[in-house]
PDB file of C-alpha atoms in Angstrom:
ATOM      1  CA  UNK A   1     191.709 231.568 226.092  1.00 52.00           C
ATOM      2  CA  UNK A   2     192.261 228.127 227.040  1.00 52.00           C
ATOM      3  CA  UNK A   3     191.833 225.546 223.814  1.00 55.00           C
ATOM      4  CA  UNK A   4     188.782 223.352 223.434  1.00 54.00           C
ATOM      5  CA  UNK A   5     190.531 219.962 223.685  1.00 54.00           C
ATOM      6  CA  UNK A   6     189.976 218.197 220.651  1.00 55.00           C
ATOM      7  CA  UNK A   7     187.883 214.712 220.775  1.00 53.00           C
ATOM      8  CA  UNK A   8     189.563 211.412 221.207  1.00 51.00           C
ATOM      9  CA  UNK A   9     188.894 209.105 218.206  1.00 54.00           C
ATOM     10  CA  UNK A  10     187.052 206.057 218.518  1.00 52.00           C
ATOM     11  CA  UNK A  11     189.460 202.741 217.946  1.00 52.00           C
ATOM     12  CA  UNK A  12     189.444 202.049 214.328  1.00 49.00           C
ATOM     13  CA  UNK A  13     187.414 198.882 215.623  1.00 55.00           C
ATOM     14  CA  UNK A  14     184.750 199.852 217.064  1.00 56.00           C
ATOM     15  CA  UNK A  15     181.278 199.525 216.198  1.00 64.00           C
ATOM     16  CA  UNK A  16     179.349 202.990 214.586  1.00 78.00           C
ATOM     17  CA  UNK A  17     177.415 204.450 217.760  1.00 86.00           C
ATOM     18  CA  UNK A  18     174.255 204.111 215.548  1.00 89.00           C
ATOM     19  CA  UNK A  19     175.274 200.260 215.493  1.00 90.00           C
ATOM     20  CA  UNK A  20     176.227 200.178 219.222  1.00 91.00           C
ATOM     21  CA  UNK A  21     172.533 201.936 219.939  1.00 94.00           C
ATOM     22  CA  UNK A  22     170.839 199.110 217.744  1.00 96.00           C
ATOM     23  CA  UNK A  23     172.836 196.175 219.397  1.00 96.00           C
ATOM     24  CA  UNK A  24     172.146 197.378 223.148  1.00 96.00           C
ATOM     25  CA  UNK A  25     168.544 197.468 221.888  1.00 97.00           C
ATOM     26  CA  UNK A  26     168.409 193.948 220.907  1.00 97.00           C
ATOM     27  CA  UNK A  27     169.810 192.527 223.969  1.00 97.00           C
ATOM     28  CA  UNK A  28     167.142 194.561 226.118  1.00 98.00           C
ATOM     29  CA  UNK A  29     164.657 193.202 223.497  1.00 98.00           C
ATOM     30  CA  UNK A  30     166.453 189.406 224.206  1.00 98.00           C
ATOM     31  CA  UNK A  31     166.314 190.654 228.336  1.00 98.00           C
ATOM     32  CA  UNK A  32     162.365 191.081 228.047  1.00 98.00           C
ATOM     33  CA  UNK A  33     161.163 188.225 225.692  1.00 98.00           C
ATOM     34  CA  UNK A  34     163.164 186.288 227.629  1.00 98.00           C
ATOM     35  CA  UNK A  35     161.605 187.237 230.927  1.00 98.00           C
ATOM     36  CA  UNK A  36     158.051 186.798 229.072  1.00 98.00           C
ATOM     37  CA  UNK A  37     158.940 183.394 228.417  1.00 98.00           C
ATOM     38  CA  UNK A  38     159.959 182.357 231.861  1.00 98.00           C
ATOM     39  CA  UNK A  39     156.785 184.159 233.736  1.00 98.00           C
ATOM     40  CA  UNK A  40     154.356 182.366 231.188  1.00 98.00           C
ATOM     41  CA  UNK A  41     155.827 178.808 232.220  1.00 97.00           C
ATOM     42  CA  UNK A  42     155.415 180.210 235.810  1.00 97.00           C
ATOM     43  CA  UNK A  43     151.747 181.079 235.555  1.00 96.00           C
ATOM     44  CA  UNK A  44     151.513 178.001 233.168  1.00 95.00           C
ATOM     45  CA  UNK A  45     150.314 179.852 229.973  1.00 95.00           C
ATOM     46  CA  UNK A  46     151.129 177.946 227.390  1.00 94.00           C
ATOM     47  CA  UNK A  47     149.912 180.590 224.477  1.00 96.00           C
ATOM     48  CA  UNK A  48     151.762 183.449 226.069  1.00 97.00           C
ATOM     49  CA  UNK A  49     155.142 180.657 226.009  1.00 97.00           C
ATOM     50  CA  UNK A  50     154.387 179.783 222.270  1.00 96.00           C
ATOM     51  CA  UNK A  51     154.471 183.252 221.544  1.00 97.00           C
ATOM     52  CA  UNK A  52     158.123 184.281 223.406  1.00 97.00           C
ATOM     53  CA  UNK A  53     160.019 181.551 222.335  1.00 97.00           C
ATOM     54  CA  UNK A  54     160.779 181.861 218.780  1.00 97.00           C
ATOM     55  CA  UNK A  55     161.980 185.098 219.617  1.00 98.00           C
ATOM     56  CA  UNK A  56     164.244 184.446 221.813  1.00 98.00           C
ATOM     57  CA  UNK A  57     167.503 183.113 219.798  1.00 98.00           C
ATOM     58  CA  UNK A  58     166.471 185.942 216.539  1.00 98.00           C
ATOM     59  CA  UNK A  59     166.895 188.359 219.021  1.00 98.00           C
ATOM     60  CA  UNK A  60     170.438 187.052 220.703  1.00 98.00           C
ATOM     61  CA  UNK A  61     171.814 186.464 217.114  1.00 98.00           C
ATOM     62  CA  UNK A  62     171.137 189.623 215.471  1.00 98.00           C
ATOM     63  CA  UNK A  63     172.593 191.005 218.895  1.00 98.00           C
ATOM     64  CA  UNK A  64     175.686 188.927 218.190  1.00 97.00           C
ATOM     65  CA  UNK A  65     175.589 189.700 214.317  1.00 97.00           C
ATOM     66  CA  UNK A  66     175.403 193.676 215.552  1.00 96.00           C
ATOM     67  CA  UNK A  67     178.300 193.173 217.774  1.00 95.00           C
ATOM     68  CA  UNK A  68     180.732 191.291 215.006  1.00 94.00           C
ATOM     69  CA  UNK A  69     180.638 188.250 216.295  1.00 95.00           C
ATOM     70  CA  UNK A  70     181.410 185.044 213.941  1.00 95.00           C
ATOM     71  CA  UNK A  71     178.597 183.150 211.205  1.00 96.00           C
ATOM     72  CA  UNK A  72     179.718 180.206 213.220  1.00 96.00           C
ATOM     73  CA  UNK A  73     177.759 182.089 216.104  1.00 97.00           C
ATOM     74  CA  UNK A  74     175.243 182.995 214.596  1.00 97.00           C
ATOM     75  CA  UNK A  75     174.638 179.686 212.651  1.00 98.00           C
ATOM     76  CA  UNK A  76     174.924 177.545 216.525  1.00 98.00           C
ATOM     77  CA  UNK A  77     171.978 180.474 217.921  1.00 98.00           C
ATOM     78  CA  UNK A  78     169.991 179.822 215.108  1.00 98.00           C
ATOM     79  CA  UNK A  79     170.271 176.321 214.791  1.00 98.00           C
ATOM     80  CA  UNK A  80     169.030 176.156 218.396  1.00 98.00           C
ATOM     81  CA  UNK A  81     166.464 178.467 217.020  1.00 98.00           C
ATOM     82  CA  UNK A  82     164.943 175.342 215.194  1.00 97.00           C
ATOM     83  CA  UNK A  83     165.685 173.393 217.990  1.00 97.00           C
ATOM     84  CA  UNK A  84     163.201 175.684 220.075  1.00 97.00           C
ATOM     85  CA  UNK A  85     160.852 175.642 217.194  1.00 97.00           C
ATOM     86  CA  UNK A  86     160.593 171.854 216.950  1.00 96.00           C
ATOM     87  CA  UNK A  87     160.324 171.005 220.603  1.00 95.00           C
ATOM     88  CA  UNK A  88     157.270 172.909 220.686  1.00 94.00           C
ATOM     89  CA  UNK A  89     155.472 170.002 218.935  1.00 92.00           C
ATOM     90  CA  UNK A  90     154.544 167.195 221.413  1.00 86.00           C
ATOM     91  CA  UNK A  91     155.921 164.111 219.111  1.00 89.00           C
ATOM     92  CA  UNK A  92     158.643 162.113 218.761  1.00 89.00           C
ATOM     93  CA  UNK A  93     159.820 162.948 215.543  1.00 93.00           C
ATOM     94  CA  UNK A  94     159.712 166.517 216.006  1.00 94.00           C
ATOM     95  CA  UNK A  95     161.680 165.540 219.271  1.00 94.00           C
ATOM     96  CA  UNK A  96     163.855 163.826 217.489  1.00 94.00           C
ATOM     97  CA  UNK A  97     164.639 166.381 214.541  1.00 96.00           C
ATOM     98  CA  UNK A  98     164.958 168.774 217.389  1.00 96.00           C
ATOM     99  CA  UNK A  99     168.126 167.112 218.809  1.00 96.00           C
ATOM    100  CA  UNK A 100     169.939 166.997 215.432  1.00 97.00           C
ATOM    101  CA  UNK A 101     169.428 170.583 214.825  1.00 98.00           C
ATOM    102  CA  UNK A 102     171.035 170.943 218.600  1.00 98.00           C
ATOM    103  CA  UNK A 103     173.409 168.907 217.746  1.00 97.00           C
ATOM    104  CA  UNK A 104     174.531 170.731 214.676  1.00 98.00           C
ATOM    105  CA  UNK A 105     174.776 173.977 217.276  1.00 98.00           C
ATOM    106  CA  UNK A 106     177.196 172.083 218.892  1.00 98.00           C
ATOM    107  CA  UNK A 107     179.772 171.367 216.295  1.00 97.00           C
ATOM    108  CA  UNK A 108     179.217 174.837 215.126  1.00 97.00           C
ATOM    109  CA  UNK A 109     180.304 176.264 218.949  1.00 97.00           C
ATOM    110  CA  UNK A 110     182.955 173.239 218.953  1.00 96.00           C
ATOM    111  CA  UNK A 111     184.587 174.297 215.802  1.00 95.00           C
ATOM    112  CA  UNK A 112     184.341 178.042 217.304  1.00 93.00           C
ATOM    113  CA  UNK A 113     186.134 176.432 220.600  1.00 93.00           C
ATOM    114  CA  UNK A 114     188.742 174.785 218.318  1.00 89.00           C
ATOM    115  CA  UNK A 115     190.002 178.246 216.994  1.00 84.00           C
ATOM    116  CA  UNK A 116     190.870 179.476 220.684  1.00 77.00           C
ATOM    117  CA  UNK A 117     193.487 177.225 221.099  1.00 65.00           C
ATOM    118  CA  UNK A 118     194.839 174.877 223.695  1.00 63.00           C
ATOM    119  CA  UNK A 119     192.855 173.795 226.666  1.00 58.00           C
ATOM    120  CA  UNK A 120     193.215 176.066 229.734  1.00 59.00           C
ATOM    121  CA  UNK A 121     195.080 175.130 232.826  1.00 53.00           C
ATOM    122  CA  UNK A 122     193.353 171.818 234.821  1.00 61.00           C
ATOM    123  CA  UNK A 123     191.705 170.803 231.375  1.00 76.00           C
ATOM    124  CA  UNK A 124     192.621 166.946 232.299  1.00 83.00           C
ATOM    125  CA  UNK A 125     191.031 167.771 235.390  1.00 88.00           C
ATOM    126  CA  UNK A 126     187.772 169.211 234.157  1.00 91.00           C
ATOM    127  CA  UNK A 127     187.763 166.947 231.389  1.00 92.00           C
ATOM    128  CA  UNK A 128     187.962 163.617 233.840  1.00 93.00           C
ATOM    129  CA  UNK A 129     185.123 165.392 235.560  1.00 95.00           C
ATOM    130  CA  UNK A 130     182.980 165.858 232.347  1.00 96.00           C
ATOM    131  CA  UNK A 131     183.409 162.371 231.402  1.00 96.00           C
ATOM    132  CA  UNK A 132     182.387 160.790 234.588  1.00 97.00           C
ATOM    133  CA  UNK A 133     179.251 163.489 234.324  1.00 96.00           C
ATOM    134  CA  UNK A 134     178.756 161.647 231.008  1.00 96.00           C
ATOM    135  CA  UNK A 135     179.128 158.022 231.888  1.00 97.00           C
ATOM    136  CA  UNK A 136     177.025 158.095 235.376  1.00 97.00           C
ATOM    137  CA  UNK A 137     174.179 160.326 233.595  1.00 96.00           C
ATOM    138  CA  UNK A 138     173.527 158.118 230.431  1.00 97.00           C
ATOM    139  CA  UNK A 139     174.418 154.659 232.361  1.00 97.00           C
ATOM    140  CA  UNK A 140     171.382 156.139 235.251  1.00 97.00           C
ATOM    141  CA  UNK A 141     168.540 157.182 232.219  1.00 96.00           C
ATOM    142  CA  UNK A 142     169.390 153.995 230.036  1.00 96.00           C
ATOM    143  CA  UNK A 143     166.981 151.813 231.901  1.00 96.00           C
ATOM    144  CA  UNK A 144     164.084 154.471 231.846  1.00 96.00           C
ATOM    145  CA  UNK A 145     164.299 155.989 228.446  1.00 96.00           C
ATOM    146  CA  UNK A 146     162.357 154.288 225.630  1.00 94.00           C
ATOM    147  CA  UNK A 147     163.921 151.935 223.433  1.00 94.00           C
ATOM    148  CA  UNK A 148     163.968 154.283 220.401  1.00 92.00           C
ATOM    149  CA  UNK A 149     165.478 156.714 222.203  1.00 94.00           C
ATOM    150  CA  UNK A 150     168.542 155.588 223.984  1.00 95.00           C
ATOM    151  CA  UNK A 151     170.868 155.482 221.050  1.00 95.00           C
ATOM    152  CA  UNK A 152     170.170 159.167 220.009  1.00 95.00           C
ATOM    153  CA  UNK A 153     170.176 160.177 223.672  1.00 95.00           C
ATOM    154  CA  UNK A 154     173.480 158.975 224.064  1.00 96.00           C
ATOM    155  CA  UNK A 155     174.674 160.547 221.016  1.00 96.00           C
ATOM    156  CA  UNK A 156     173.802 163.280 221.940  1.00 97.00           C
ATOM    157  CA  UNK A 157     175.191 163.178 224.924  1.00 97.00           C
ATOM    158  CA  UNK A 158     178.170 162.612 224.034  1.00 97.00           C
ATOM    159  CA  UNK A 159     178.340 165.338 221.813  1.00 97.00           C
ATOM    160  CA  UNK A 160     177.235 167.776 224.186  1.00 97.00           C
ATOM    161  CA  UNK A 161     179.756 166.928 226.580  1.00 97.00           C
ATOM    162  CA  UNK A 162     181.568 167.646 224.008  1.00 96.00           C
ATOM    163  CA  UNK A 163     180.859 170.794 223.968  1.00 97.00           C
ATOM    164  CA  UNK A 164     180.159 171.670 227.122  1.00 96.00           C
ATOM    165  CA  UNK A 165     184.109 171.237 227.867  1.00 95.00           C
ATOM    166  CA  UNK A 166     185.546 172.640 224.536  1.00 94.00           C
ATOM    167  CA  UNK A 167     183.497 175.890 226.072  1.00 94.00           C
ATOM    168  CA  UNK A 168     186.226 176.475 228.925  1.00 92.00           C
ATOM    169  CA  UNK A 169     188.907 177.025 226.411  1.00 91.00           C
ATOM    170  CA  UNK A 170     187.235 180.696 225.663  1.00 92.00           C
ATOM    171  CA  UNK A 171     187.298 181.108 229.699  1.00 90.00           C
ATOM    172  CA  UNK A 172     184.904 180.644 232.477  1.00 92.00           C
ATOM    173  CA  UNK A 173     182.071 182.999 231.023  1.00 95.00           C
ATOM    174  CA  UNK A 174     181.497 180.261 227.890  1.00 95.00           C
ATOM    175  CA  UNK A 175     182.511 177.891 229.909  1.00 94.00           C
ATOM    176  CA  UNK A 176     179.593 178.289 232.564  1.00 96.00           C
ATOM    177  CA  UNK A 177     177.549 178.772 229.460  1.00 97.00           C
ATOM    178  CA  UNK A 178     178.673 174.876 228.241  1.00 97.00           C
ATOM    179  CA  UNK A 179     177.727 174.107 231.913  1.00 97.00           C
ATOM    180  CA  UNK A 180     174.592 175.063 231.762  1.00 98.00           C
ATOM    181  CA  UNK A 181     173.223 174.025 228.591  1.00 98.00           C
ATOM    182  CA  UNK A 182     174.713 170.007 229.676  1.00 98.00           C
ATOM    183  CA  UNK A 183     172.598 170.878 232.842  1.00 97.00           C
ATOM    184  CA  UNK A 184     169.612 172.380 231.016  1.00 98.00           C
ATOM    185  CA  UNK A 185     169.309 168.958 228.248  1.00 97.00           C
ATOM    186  CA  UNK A 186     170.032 167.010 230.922  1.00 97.00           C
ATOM    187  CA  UNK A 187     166.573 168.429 232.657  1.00 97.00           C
ATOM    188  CA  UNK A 188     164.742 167.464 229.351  1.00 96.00           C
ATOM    189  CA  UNK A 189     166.385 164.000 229.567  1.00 96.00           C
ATOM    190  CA  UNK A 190     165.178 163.491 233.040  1.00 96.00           C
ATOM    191  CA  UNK A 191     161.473 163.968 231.675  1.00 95.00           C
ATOM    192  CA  UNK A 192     161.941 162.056 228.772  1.00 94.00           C
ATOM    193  CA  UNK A 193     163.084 158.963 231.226  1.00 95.00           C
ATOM    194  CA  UNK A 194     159.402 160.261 233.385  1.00 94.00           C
ATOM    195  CA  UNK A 195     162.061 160.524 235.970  1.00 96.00           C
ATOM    196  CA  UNK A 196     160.042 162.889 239.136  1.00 95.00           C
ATOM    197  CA  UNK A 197     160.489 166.562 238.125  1.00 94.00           C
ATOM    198  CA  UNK A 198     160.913 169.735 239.849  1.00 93.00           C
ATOM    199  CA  UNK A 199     157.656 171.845 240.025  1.00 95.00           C
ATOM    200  CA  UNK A 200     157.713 173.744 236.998  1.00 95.00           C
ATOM    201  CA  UNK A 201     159.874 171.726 234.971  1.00 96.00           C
ATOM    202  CA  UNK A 202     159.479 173.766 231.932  1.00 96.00           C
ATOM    203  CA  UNK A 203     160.633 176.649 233.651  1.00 98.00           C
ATOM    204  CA  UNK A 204     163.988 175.445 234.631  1.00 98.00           C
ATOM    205  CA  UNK A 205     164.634 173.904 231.550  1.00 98.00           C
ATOM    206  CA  UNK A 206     164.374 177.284 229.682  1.00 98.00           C
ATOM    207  CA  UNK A 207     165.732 179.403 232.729  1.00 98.00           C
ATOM    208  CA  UNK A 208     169.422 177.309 232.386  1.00 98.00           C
ATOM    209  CA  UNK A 209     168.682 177.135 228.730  1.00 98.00           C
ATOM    210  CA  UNK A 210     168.969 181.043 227.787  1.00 98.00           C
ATOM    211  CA  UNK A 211     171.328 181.542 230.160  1.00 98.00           C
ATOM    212  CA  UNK A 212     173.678 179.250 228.456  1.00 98.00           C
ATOM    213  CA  UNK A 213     173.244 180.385 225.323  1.00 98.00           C
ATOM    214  CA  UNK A 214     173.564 184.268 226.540  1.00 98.00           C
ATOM    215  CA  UNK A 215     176.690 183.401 228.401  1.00 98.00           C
ATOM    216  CA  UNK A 216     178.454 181.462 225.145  1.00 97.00           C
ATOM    217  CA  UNK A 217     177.483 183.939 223.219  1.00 97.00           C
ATOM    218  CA  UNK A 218     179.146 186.687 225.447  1.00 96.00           C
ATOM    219  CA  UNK A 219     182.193 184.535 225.904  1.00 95.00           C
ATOM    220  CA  UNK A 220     182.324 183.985 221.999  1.00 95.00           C
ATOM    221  CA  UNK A 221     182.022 188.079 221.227  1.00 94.00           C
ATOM    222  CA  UNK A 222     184.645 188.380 223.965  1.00 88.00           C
ATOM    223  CA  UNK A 223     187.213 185.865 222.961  1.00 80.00           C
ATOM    224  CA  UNK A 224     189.961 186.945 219.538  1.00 75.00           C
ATOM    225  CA  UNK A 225     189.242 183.499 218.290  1.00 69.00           C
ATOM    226  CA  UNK A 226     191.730 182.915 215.770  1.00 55.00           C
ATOM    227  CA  UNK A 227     189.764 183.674 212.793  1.00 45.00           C
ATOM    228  CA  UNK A 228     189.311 187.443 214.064  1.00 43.00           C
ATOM    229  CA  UNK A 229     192.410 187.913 215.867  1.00 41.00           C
ATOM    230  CA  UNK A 230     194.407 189.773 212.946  1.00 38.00           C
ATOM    231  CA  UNK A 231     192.880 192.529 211.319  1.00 39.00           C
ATOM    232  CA  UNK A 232     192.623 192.416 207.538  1.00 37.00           C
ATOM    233  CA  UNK A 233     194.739 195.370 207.358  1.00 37.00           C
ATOM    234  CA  UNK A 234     197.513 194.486 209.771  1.00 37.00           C
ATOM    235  CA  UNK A 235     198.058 190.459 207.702  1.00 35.00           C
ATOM    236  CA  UNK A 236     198.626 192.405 204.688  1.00 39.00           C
ATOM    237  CA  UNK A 237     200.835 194.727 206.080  1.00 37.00           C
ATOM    238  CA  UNK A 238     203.005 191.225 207.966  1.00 38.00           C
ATOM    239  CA  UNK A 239     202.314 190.241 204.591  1.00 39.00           C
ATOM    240  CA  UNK A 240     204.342 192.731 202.779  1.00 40.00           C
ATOM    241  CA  UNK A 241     206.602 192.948 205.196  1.00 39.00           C
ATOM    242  CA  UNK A 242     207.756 189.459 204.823  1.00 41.00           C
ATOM    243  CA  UNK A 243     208.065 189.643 201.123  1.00 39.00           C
TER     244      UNK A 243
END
């Protein structure tokens, strides 16, 4: 009688399949509110838009809480959560606020960056490239952005820029992701300049938008950032073996 082989463990790592199941789940629920979003800016229904968008970053960080990924994660998708939230108000202050909670996104993904190290290969290169992006965007919209504006603008900018180049350190999955967000704000800064806009601007400004934030996400949960790199259980044991 031949043996029944017996079943291969699961790394000691790895998530429970009920947790697996639950995270997979999310993401699809992420896939389809996202695509609910983007066809309601198509077809220009505002309600249907209003509706989709706060879901969108709950879903992508419970996805990324599911999946073990860092608070520092979490914290950046959620602070663009408010982001999304206040942008949906058609004032300046809310536009404003909006930024800063952006903004504090960014140092949470820049602090995440910080723990994977040195810059890749060519990061002079790309960084020479981001900075020139920088300087020739802000020194264009300057001119047409109103007076109130131009200081946090370029702030910001500056700060996402930032960002968008500390995301090639975790490889070229975050790093498109940094790519695209720079591309996506930059969008918004076009129409708060009332520079012409594509048709549908709304549309691409969300379309680069959740891509960026899926693809740093993704290249967060698939980097061992410092922080996670050592198991609990294998620093005690270098721990005890040093003493």
């Amino acid at each position: 009688m031949t043996p029944t082989p017996a079943p291969v463990p699961a790394p000691a790592d790895a998530p429970p399949p009920a947790r697996e199941r639950a995270a997979r789940l999310l993401l699809a629920a992420f896939a389809l509110a996202s695509a609910v979003d983007l066809i309601a800016l198509l077809a220009g229904t505002d309600a249907v838009h209003t509706a989709a968008k706060p879901l969108l970053m709950p879903l992508l960080a419970a996805y990324g809480v599911l999946r073990g990924g860092p608070r520092l994660l979490t914290a950046a998708l959620l602070l663009g959560w408010g982001g999304d939230l206040l942008l949906l108000f058609d004032a300046d202050l809310a536009f404003l606020a909006g930024m800063g909670s952006f903004a504090a996104g960014h140092v949470c993904y820049l602090v995440l960056f910080k723990r994977a190290g040195t810059p890749r290969a060519r990061g002079a290169l790309l960084a020479a490239a981001y900075g020139v992006a920088l300087v020739t965007t802000v020194a264009l919209l300057w001119p047409d952005l109103p007076a109130d504006m131009r200081g946090p603008v370029a702030g910001y900018s500056l700060l996402l820029t930032a960002m968008a180049y500390g995301s090639s350190r975790l490889g070229a999955t975050a790093g498109w992701g940094g790519a695209l967000f720079l591309l996506s704000d930059t969008l918004i800064a076009t129409g708060v300049a009332d520079w012409p806009q594509l048709p549908r601007p709304d549309f691409w400004v969300m379309l680069t938008y959740l891509a960026a934030q899926y693809l740093l996400a993704r290249g967060v949960l698939g980097h061992p950032l410092d922080a996670r790199a050592v198991p609990v259980a294998a620093y005690r044991e270098r721990r005890t073996t040093a003493t």
